[in-house]
Each structure stands twice: as structure tokens, then as C-alpha cells.
Amino acid sequence: MSGAVNIEYTGVRELRGPLVVVEGVNGVGWDEFATIVLDSGERRHGLVLEVDRDLAVVQVLEDTAGMDRTGTRVAFAGTPLQIPVGPGWLGRVCNGRGEPADGGPPVLGGIYAPVGGAPINPVRREPPNEPVLTGVGAVDVLTTLVRGQKLPVFSAAGLPHLELAVQIAAQATCGGEPFAVVFAGMGLTHADAAFVRDGLAARSAARELALLVNTADDPVIERLLTPRLALTVAEHLAFTEGRHVLVVMTDMTAYSEALREVSAARGEIPARRAYPGYLYSDLASLYERCGRIRGRPGSVTVLPVLTMPAGDITHPVPDLTGYITEGQIVLSAEVHASGTYPPVDPLASLSRLMRKGAGPGRTRTDHPAVAAQLIAALARSRQVRELADLIGRPALSPTDLRFLDLDDAFRHRFLAQGTEENRSLDESLDRAWEVLLALPRSQLGMIPADLLDDHARPQDEEPT
């Protein structure tokens, strides 16, 4: 953190939750970085949330516990919060404020960047058109992640979203091009934080990972800072260092609840479910920092993970996230109950940019057709299963029975994967073919005939 300390103010009017209200200030601006010195000599840090005439509302990153109005001095730096950026972050484990948590020295860099960031000029945006392969078959084949995309994971309590996030962060690649992962954990338990560190140890040792971890017992204000630090680090690695960077942020629901808590402390009028009315714009200020810039080789791809309270996809956090992002990967409690990992619901999941990053010259020629046919077959399979519940399995046609078998084959042969299994795209697509070829050729109308001729084995048509 940087900034020269100038005038110190002692007029602390109020301590309210994580906020300090300072009176008698002059020339202080919004989002300015502040240093707070307690009577004991302890130093804390804060950001200016609001300025009204000679009053400044400062959110304290370490919280206000143990502070006293008298004897507290506040100095404003005259600039927003800045951090050093550069490759020095790679291989490091830090807390949610960017301070070392691995026993090493502070992260150093010759350049400082404001954590607030800046949106990419739309005129300079390059449309995403190259894949990020995650090694997870269900993601790579059915909801392909594209460089520069923002693709969230929608989950619920009890589902293995953290395992999936760690697996993707550990395995993701960009076809041999310079690559890095920035992982931001928010509101994690200590057990989860240890799981993340262990699961990403190899990537960290290879200096391809920057890890920022905010635990559940850390100050709530720190939770608001963590994703902004992660994105600031990622932007420099991408647009200055020329790397393709994947930013994994979990859990965005914990982030949103921290935002709600600070909003309540400020006395703001609440909106839906007591979240602040600016939740949409706040989330957008994070998600929209991804992308590619014309003329620069790097990219920032964002994979936010959020838990839907009670599995409610209409909850404000997933609802607003869906408006901002380009699709979603939805985890299913039903699939999880069957013992399948990852428990992805293919019919609820979607990557709106998949067509830009899949196909000839990017993944494989047959990829788009196979993915479309597999989704169509699964949709038909679900209809047949509902019909079987109504009229009984014996009343189904032979083709309907094949669609029922396809559903089981999809879960066991294609979807099911080990938490440390790095499956290649070729293997995933071959498994998809294996599942589809259980159907008669007449039911594979979305796949061009030449591709069917290349892959299909001799089989009977629809029985009569």
C-alpha cells in the first residue's frame, strides 16, 4: 500500500461498526486511502467511502475493534489505495489485504496500480475467441470457457463448488501460451483455506499462481478488497506482462453479504432482501474488468463462484450476476446426490461465447456439433424420463428406452470425473461420441453426415 501521509486529523466523531466518521477534514476525496493511528501506536488502514462538506466516512480494513474516539489520528494519503504489481505476486500466498501469509517478505514491484481499476474502453476491446481448457470434461465440451469471458459457477450449500474451483485453477491452460491464475477466496473457513492452499501448491511452486485468502473471521471490509486486489494483480500480468490470466473468485455471495453489512452500517436504504440498491453496479465493477485489449497479447478471464441461498436462482446475487455475465455453470443437488462429480446440470448451464472459442482451429472440428447434439439428446432424455414416470417404462418405445440409457451413460461415462483427474479435450470429446453412439443414427440429426461417417460404428436403425 502506498501514499504519503500528510495532515493528521483527530476529530473522530463516531465509531460505527467498521466505519469511522472524521470531522473537520479538508480536501479529502472519495476512495482515498487513509492511515489510522491508535493511541497505542497501532496502525490501521482505511478507504474513504463518503465525503460531505467537512465530514469523511472511512471504512477500516482491520475493523474498529479496540479503537477509541479520543487518541485516534487519521491521515489521508491524497490518492486511492494502490498496491505494487508485477510477477512478484506469482508463487505467493497473501491475506485478503495483500499482506504475506506464507512467511515471506512483502510483495514488491516497481509499479503501483490503484485497486479500483478502470473499465476497458469498449472501442479497444477485442472479442473473445480462444478457449481456456480446464481439464474438466463437462466444462470444456459443453460450456467452453473463452479467454476474456466472465463465466460464473452457480452452486448451493453442500455442493462441491470449492473442489471444482480449485480443480479448474490447478489444471487450466491456454494451449502452451504464458498463463497464470489469480485465486481470490472470500469468507472461507480455515479448513477450506487449507484445502485451497494444498490443492494449488503445485501451481504455486511453479510460479503460476497468486493466492489471496480472506477467512470468515477476518474483517468484513477486507472481503470487499480481496477481489479488487486480485483483479488489479491480474490486469498487470495480462496487459503489461502479456500473460493469459484466469481469476477465480469464491464466494461472491460472501462478498455481497459483506457489502450488505457495510451498507447497513452506513444507514443506507436497503433494496431487495436488504442488499444495497447498487449491488448490480458493484458486481459489474468487478466482472467487467475482464476481457482482451486490441493490440495486446494478454487476457483476463473471470470465473466467479457463488452459492445460491436455499438453491434459489432468483436470489439477488445469482440473479444480478446472470445479467452481467456470459452464461453460467450450474451445479445440481440431484446429480450430487447420485454420487457424480462434478455435479453439473448440463441443461441449466450455458456459455454464450462458446461458439467463439470452439470449432476448427480452436478446439476440434466436431466439437460444436457434438456439444449441441449431446445437449439435445439430454433434453429428450429428460422428457422421456418424465413420461416413464407417468405411463411406466414398459410402455416406452425402443428408441425412448435408448434415450433413458443415454442419460445413465452420460453421467457415468462422460460427466463423472475424479477431483484430480485432468482430462484432455480429445478424451472428453471421444467420451461424448461414445455416449451419443448409443442412439440410432436417425436421432443424431444435428451432426453432419461426414462426421458421423468418420466416428459412427455400424449399428441398427430405430427398431420397429
mmCIF file of C-alpha atoms in Angstrom, residues 12-255:
data_model
loop_
_atom_site.group_PDB
_atom_site.id
_atom_site.type_symbol
_atom_site.label_atom_id
_atom_site.label_comp_id
_atom_site.label_asym_id
_atom_site.label_seq_id
_atom_site.Cartn_x
_atom_site.Cartn_y
_atom_site.Cartn_z
ATOM 1 C CA VAL A 12 -13.199 11.340 15.288
ATOM 2 C CA ARG A 13 -16.910 11.967 15.732
ATOM 3 C CA GLU A 14 -18.199 8.376 15.683
ATOM 4 C CA LEU A 15 -17.173 4.712 15.516
ATOM 5 C CA ARG A 16 -19.920 2.663 13.876
ATOM 6 C CA GLY A 17 -19.230 -0.988 13.070
ATOM 7 C CA PRO A 18 -16.361 -0.991 10.543
ATOM 8 C CA LEU A 19 -16.719 2.770 9.940
ATOM 9 C CA VAL A 20 -15.016 5.849 11.369
ATOM 10 C CA VAL A 21 -16.611 9.269 10.918
ATOM 11 C CA VAL A 22 -13.968 12.020 10.911
ATOM 12 C CA GLU A 23 -14.925 15.711 11.150
ATOM 13 C CA GLY A 24 -13.030 18.859 10.258
ATOM 14 C CA VAL A 25 -11.390 17.397 7.148
ATOM 15 C CA ASN A 26 -10.385 19.462 4.133
ATOM 16 C CA GLY A 27 -9.549 18.419 0.569
ATOM 17 C CA VAL A 28 -10.355 14.730 1.119
ATOM 18 C CA GLY A 29 -11.764 12.762 -1.848
ATOM 19 C CA TRP A 30 -13.845 9.633 -2.325
ATOM 20 C CA ASP A 31 -11.937 6.299 -2.325
ATOM 21 C CA GLU A 32 -8.879 7.981 -0.818
ATOM 22 C CA PHE A 33 -6.517 5.805 1.189
ATOM 23 C CA ALA A 34 -6.241 6.572 4.907
ATOM 24 C CA THR A 35 -3.850 5.580 7.689
ATOM 25 C CA ILE A 36 -5.334 5.358 11.188
ATOM 26 C CA VAL A 37 -3.022 5.517 14.209
ATOM 27 C CA LEU A 38 -4.414 4.377 17.575
ATOM 28 C CA ASP A 39 -3.385 5.762 20.940
ATOM 29 C CA SER A 40 -1.310 2.602 21.471
ATOM 30 C CA GLY A 41 0.677 3.306 18.300
ATOM 31 C CA GLU A 42 -1.026 0.541 16.297
ATOM 32 C CA ARG A 43 -1.564 1.463 12.662
ATOM 33 C CA ARG A 44 -4.647 0.507 10.685
ATOM 34 C CA HIS A 45 -5.747 1.331 7.172
ATOM 35 C CA GLY A 46 -8.943 2.506 5.563
ATOM 36 C CA LEU A 47 -10.698 3.846 2.487
ATOM 37 C CA VAL A 48 -12.926 6.904 2.236
ATOM 38 C CA LEU A 49 -16.487 5.837 1.458
ATOM 39 C CA GLU A 50 -18.180 9.208 1.544
ATOM 40 C CA VAL A 51 -17.365 12.902 1.954
ATOM 41 C CA ASP A 52 -19.928 15.521 2.986
ATOM 42 C CA ARG A 53 -18.525 19.031 3.495
ATOM 43 C CA ASP A 54 -16.044 18.600 6.383
ATOM 44 C CA LEU A 55 -17.100 15.040 7.265
ATOM 45 C CA ALA A 56 -15.418 11.901 5.903
ATOM 46 C CA VAL A 57 -16.696 8.352 6.398
ATOM 47 C CA VAL A 58 -13.773 5.900 6.416
ATOM 48 C CA GLN A 59 -14.136 2.122 6.251
ATOM 49 C CA VAL A 60 -11.412 0.487 8.345
ATOM 50 C CA LEU A 61 -9.872 -2.569 6.714
ATOM 51 C CA GLU A 62 -8.919 -4.133 10.060
ATOM 52 C CA ASP A 63 -12.261 -3.136 11.698
ATOM 53 C CA THR A 64 -12.703 -0.694 14.582
ATOM 54 C CA ALA A 65 -12.447 -3.221 17.448
ATOM 55 C CA GLY A 66 -10.340 -1.796 20.281
ATOM 56 C CA MET A 67 -10.438 1.746 18.911
ATOM 57 C CA ASP A 68 -11.344 4.795 20.998
ATOM 58 C CA ARG A 69 -12.585 8.133 19.679
ATOM 59 C CA THR A 70 -10.035 10.012 21.753
ATOM 60 C CA GLY A 71 -6.409 9.462 20.861
ATOM 61 C CA THR A 72 -7.146 8.190 17.338
ATOM 62 C CA ARG A 73 -5.450 10.059 14.489
ATOM 63 C CA VAL A 74 -6.405 9.752 10.819
ATOM 64 C CA ALA A 75 -4.181 10.812 7.914
ATOM 65 C CA PHE A 76 -5.281 10.854 4.271
ATOM 66 C CA ALA A 77 -2.823 9.984 1.515
ATOM 67 C CA GLY A 78 -4.325 12.137 -1.237
ATOM 68 C CA THR A 79 -4.532 9.118 -3.601
ATOM 69 C CA PRO A 80 -6.668 5.982 -3.850
ATOM 70 C CA LEU A 81 -5.393 2.716 -2.380
ATOM 71 C CA GLN A 82 -2.535 1.394 -4.516
ATOM 72 C CA ILE A 83 -0.563 -1.848 -4.488
ATOM 73 C CA PRO A 84 2.675 -2.922 -6.174
ATOM 74 C CA VAL A 85 2.036 -5.054 -9.254
ATOM 75 C CA GLY A 86 4.183 -7.406 -11.273
ATOM 76 C CA PRO A 87 5.329 -11.033 -11.430
ATOM 77 C CA GLY A 88 6.402 -10.853 -7.771
ATOM 78 C CA TRP A 89 2.857 -11.931 -6.840
ATOM 79 C CA LEU A 90 3.282 -15.295 -8.539
ATOM 80 C CA GLY A 91 4.058 -18.087 -6.116
ATOM 81 C CA ARG A 92 2.881 -16.038 -3.121
ATOM 82 C CA VAL A 93 0.094 -16.611 -0.598
ATOM 83 C CA CYS A 94 -1.373 -13.441 0.921
ATOM 84 C CA ASN A 95 -4.308 -12.458 3.064
ATOM 85 C CA GLY A 96 -7.280 -10.511 1.729
ATOM 86 C CA ARG A 97 -5.368 -7.204 2.099
ATOM 87 C CA GLY A 98 -2.382 -8.422 0.103
ATOM 88 C CA GLU A 99 -0.124 -8.934 3.134
ATOM 89 C CA PRO A 100 2.073 -12.075 3.092
ATOM 90 C CA ALA A 101 0.539 -15.169 4.711
ATOM 91 C CA ASP A 102 3.324 -17.530 3.655
ATOM 92 C CA GLY A 103 6.066 -16.215 5.925
ATOM 93 C CA GLY A 104 7.784 -14.381 3.080
ATOM 94 C CA PRO A 105 8.621 -10.692 2.683
ATOM 95 C CA PRO A 106 6.070 -8.144 1.428
ATOM 96 C CA VAL A 107 5.317 -8.356 -2.272
ATOM 97 C CA LEU A 108 7.392 -5.772 -4.118
ATOM 98 C CA GLY A 109 7.047 -4.240 -7.562
ATOM 99 C CA GLY A 110 8.414 -1.284 -9.428
ATOM 100 C CA ILE A 111 4.932 -0.131 -10.449
ATOM 101 C CA TYR A 112 1.942 0.764 -8.253
ATOM 102 C CA ALA A 113 -1.628 0.495 -9.512
ATOM 103 C CA PRO A 114 -4.901 1.656 -7.904
ATOM 104 C CA VAL A 115 -7.023 -1.277 -6.763
ATOM 105 C CA GLY A 116 -10.193 0.387 -8.036
ATOM 106 C CA GLY A 117 -9.079 -0.322 -11.582
ATOM 107 C CA ALA A 118 -10.621 1.172 -14.696
ATOM 108 C CA PRO A 119 -13.040 -0.259 -17.238
ATOM 109 C CA ILE A 120 -11.643 -1.269 -20.608
ATOM 110 C CA ASN A 121 -12.545 1.188 -23.345
ATOM 111 C CA PRO A 122 -15.204 -0.620 -25.442
ATOM 112 C CA VAL A 123 -13.557 0.649 -28.623
ATOM 113 C CA ARG A 124 -10.348 -1.163 -27.656
ATOM 114 C CA ARG A 125 -11.991 -4.427 -26.597
ATOM 115 C CA GLU A 126 -11.087 -7.484 -28.617
ATOM 116 C CA PRO A 127 -13.893 -10.078 -28.907
ATOM 117 C CA PRO A 128 -13.000 -13.307 -27.036
ATOM 118 C CA ASN A 129 -12.285 -16.121 -29.490
ATOM 119 C CA GLU A 130 -9.795 -18.597 -27.979
ATOM 120 C CA PRO A 131 -10.537 -21.304 -25.379
ATOM 121 C CA VAL A 132 -9.251 -21.748 -21.850
ATOM 122 C CA LEU A 133 -9.152 -25.519 -21.287
ATOM 123 C CA THR A 134 -9.882 -26.518 -17.693
ATOM 124 C CA GLY A 135 -9.305 -30.267 -17.825
ATOM 125 C CA VAL A 136 -12.908 -30.777 -16.657
ATOM 126 C CA GLY A 137 -14.802 -32.545 -19.441
ATOM 127 C CA ALA A 138 -18.250 -31.151 -18.702
ATOM 128 C CA VAL A 139 -16.900 -27.582 -18.831
ATOM 129 C CA ASP A 140 -14.588 -27.957 -21.816
ATOM 130 C CA VAL A 141 -17.122 -29.725 -24.051
ATOM 131 C CA LEU A 142 -20.498 -28.259 -23.043
ATOM 132 C CA THR A 143 -19.746 -24.785 -21.608
ATOM 133 C CA THR A 144 -16.355 -23.926 -23.097
ATOM 134 C CA LEU A 145 -14.600 -21.095 -21.266
ATOM 135 C CA VAL A 146 -13.237 -18.455 -23.649
ATOM 136 C CA ARG A 147 -10.321 -16.096 -22.974
ATOM 137 C CA GLY A 148 -11.681 -12.769 -21.786
ATOM 138 C CA GLN A 149 -15.045 -14.231 -20.758
ATOM 139 C CA LYS A 150 -16.817 -13.971 -17.394
ATOM 140 C CA LEU A 151 -18.492 -17.309 -16.646
ATOM 141 C CA PRO A 152 -19.855 -17.849 -13.110
ATOM 142 C CA VAL A 153 -20.444 -21.110 -11.254
ATOM 143 C CA PHE A 154 -23.862 -21.218 -9.558
ATOM 144 C CA SER A 155 -23.899 -23.594 -6.609
ATOM 145 C CA ALA A 156 -25.621 -24.171 -3.266
ATOM 146 C CA ALA A 157 -24.555 -25.085 0.256
ATOM 147 C CA GLY A 158 -23.262 -28.637 0.487
ATOM 148 C CA LEU A 159 -22.216 -28.901 -3.164
ATOM 149 C CA PRO A 160 -18.528 -29.283 -4.122
ATOM 150 C CA HIS A 161 -18.102 -25.866 -5.753
ATOM 151 C CA LEU A 162 -14.840 -25.184 -3.922
ATOM 152 C CA GLU A 163 -13.419 -28.506 -5.113
ATOM 153 C CA LEU A 164 -14.397 -27.624 -8.684
ATOM 154 C CA ALA A 165 -12.929 -24.109 -8.409
ATOM 155 C CA VAL A 166 -9.623 -25.479 -7.078
ATOM 156 C CA GLN A 167 -9.523 -28.189 -9.748
ATOM 157 C CA ILE A 168 -10.059 -25.656 -12.539
ATOM 158 C CA ALA A 169 -7.468 -23.296 -11.040
ATOM 159 C CA ALA A 170 -4.954 -26.154 -10.778
ATOM 160 C CA GLN A 171 -5.495 -27.576 -14.277
ATOM 161 C CA ALA A 172 -6.439 -24.688 -16.597
ATOM 162 C CA THR A 173 -4.188 -23.988 -19.579
ATOM 163 C CA CYS A 174 -4.138 -21.807 -22.702
ATOM 164 C CA GLY A 175 -2.570 -24.041 -25.316
ATOM 165 C CA GLY A 176 1.008 -23.589 -24.179
ATOM 166 C CA GLU A 177 0.882 -19.757 -24.099
ATOM 167 C CA PRO A 178 2.067 -17.840 -20.988
ATOM 168 C CA PHE A 179 -0.594 -18.441 -18.353
ATOM 169 C CA ALA A 180 -1.274 -17.578 -14.706
ATOM 170 C CA VAL A 181 -4.063 -17.995 -12.174
ATOM 171 C CA VAL A 182 -5.118 -15.482 -9.524
ATOM 172 C CA PHE A 183 -7.306 -17.125 -6.873
ATOM 173 C CA ALA A 184 -9.317 -14.909 -4.508
ATOM 174 C CA GLY A 185 -11.011 -16.690 -1.596
ATOM 175 C CA MET A 186 -13.571 -14.707 0.410
ATOM 176 C CA GLY A 187 -15.158 -15.757 3.699
ATOM 177 C CA LEU A 188 -13.501 -19.185 3.676
ATOM 178 C CA THR A 189 -13.285 -21.364 6.761
ATOM 179 C CA HIS A 190 -9.773 -22.209 7.899
ATOM 180 C CA ALA A 191 -10.292 -25.796 6.712
ATOM 181 C CA ASP A 192 -11.351 -24.555 3.275
ATOM 182 C CA ALA A 193 -8.409 -22.142 3.144
ATOM 183 C CA ALA A 194 -6.024 -25.018 3.916
ATOM 184 C CA PHE A 195 -7.724 -27.129 1.215
ATOM 185 C CA VAL A 196 -7.199 -24.350 -1.334
ATOM 186 C CA ARG A 197 -3.535 -23.930 -0.415
ATOM 187 C CA ASP A 198 -2.875 -27.665 -0.604
ATOM 188 C CA GLY A 199 -4.801 -28.109 -3.867
ATOM 189 C CA LEU A 200 -2.903 -25.290 -5.575
ATOM 190 C CA ALA A 201 0.535 -25.945 -4.069
ATOM 191 C CA ALA A 202 1.974 -27.369 -7.290
ATOM 192 C CA ARG A 203 0.821 -24.430 -9.403
ATOM 193 C CA SER A 204 2.111 -22.016 -6.765
ATOM 194 C CA ALA A 205 5.504 -23.766 -6.717
ATOM 195 C CA ALA A 206 5.649 -23.362 -10.499
ATOM 196 C CA ARG A 207 5.146 -19.599 -10.018
ATOM 197 C CA GLU A 208 1.911 -19.631 -11.994
ATOM 198 C CA LEU A 209 -0.408 -18.682 -9.117
ATOM 199 C CA ALA A 210 -1.163 -15.722 -6.883
ATOM 200 C CA LEU A 211 -3.366 -16.687 -3.929
ATOM 201 C CA LEU A 212 -5.333 -14.186 -1.840
ATOM 202 C CA VAL A 213 -7.300 -15.697 1.053
ATOM 203 C CA ASN A 214 -9.810 -13.889 3.261
ATOM 204 C CA THR A 215 -11.127 -16.173 6.005
ATOM 205 C CA ALA A 216 -14.514 -15.977 7.718
ATOM 206 C CA ASP A 217 -13.033 -14.481 10.901
ATOM 207 C CA ASP A 218 -11.133 -11.749 9.028
ATOM 208 C CA PRO A 219 -12.617 -8.224 8.997
ATOM 209 C CA VAL A 220 -15.637 -7.900 6.742
ATOM 210 C CA ILE A 221 -14.176 -4.855 4.981
ATOM 211 C CA GLU A 222 -11.215 -6.945 3.860
ATOM 212 C CA ARG A 223 -13.693 -9.152 1.992
ATOM 213 C CA LEU A 224 -14.635 -6.193 -0.199
ATOM 214 C CA LEU A 225 -10.996 -5.507 -1.003
ATOM 215 C CA THR A 226 -9.895 -9.058 -1.873
ATOM 216 C CA PRO A 227 -11.414 -9.384 -5.386
ATOM 217 C CA ARG A 228 -10.246 -5.889 -6.313
ATOM 218 C CA LEU A 229 -6.679 -6.727 -5.336
ATOM 219 C CA ALA A 230 -6.889 -9.957 -7.337
ATOM 220 C CA LEU A 231 -8.149 -8.191 -10.453
ATOM 221 C CA THR A 232 -5.517 -5.448 -10.156
ATOM 222 C CA VAL A 233 -2.761 -8.071 -9.996
ATOM 223 C CA ALA A 234 -4.334 -9.944 -12.935
ATOM 224 C CA GLU A 235 -4.671 -6.846 -15.123
ATOM 225 C CA HIS A 236 -0.956 -6.075 -14.879
ATOM 226 C CA LEU A 237 0.057 -9.684 -15.521
ATOM 227 C CA ALA A 238 -2.222 -9.744 -18.579
ATOM 228 C CA PHE A 239 -1.995 -6.366 -20.246
ATOM 229 C CA THR A 240 1.571 -5.434 -19.289
ATOM 230 C CA GLU A 241 3.301 -8.812 -18.869
ATOM 231 C CA GLY A 242 1.395 -10.446 -21.767
ATOM 232 C CA ARG A 243 0.007 -13.465 -19.915
ATOM 233 C CA HIS A 244 -3.413 -15.044 -20.170
ATOM 234 C CA VAL A 245 -4.798 -14.854 -16.634
ATOM 235 C CA LEU A 246 -7.687 -16.772 -15.080
ATOM 236 C CA VAL A 247 -9.179 -15.086 -11.994
ATOM 237 C CA VAL A 248 -11.185 -17.431 -9.755
ATOM 238 C CA MET A 249 -13.275 -15.635 -7.130
ATOM 239 C CA THR A 250 -15.141 -17.590 -4.444
ATOM 240 C CA ASP A 251 -17.547 -16.982 -2.823
ATOM 241 C CA MET A 252 -19.253 -13.939 -4.360
ATOM 242 C CA THR A 253 -22.239 -14.441 -2.052
ATOM 243 C CA ALA A 254 -19.919 -13.903 0.940
ATOM 244 C CA TYR A 255 -18.655 -10.753 -0.797
#
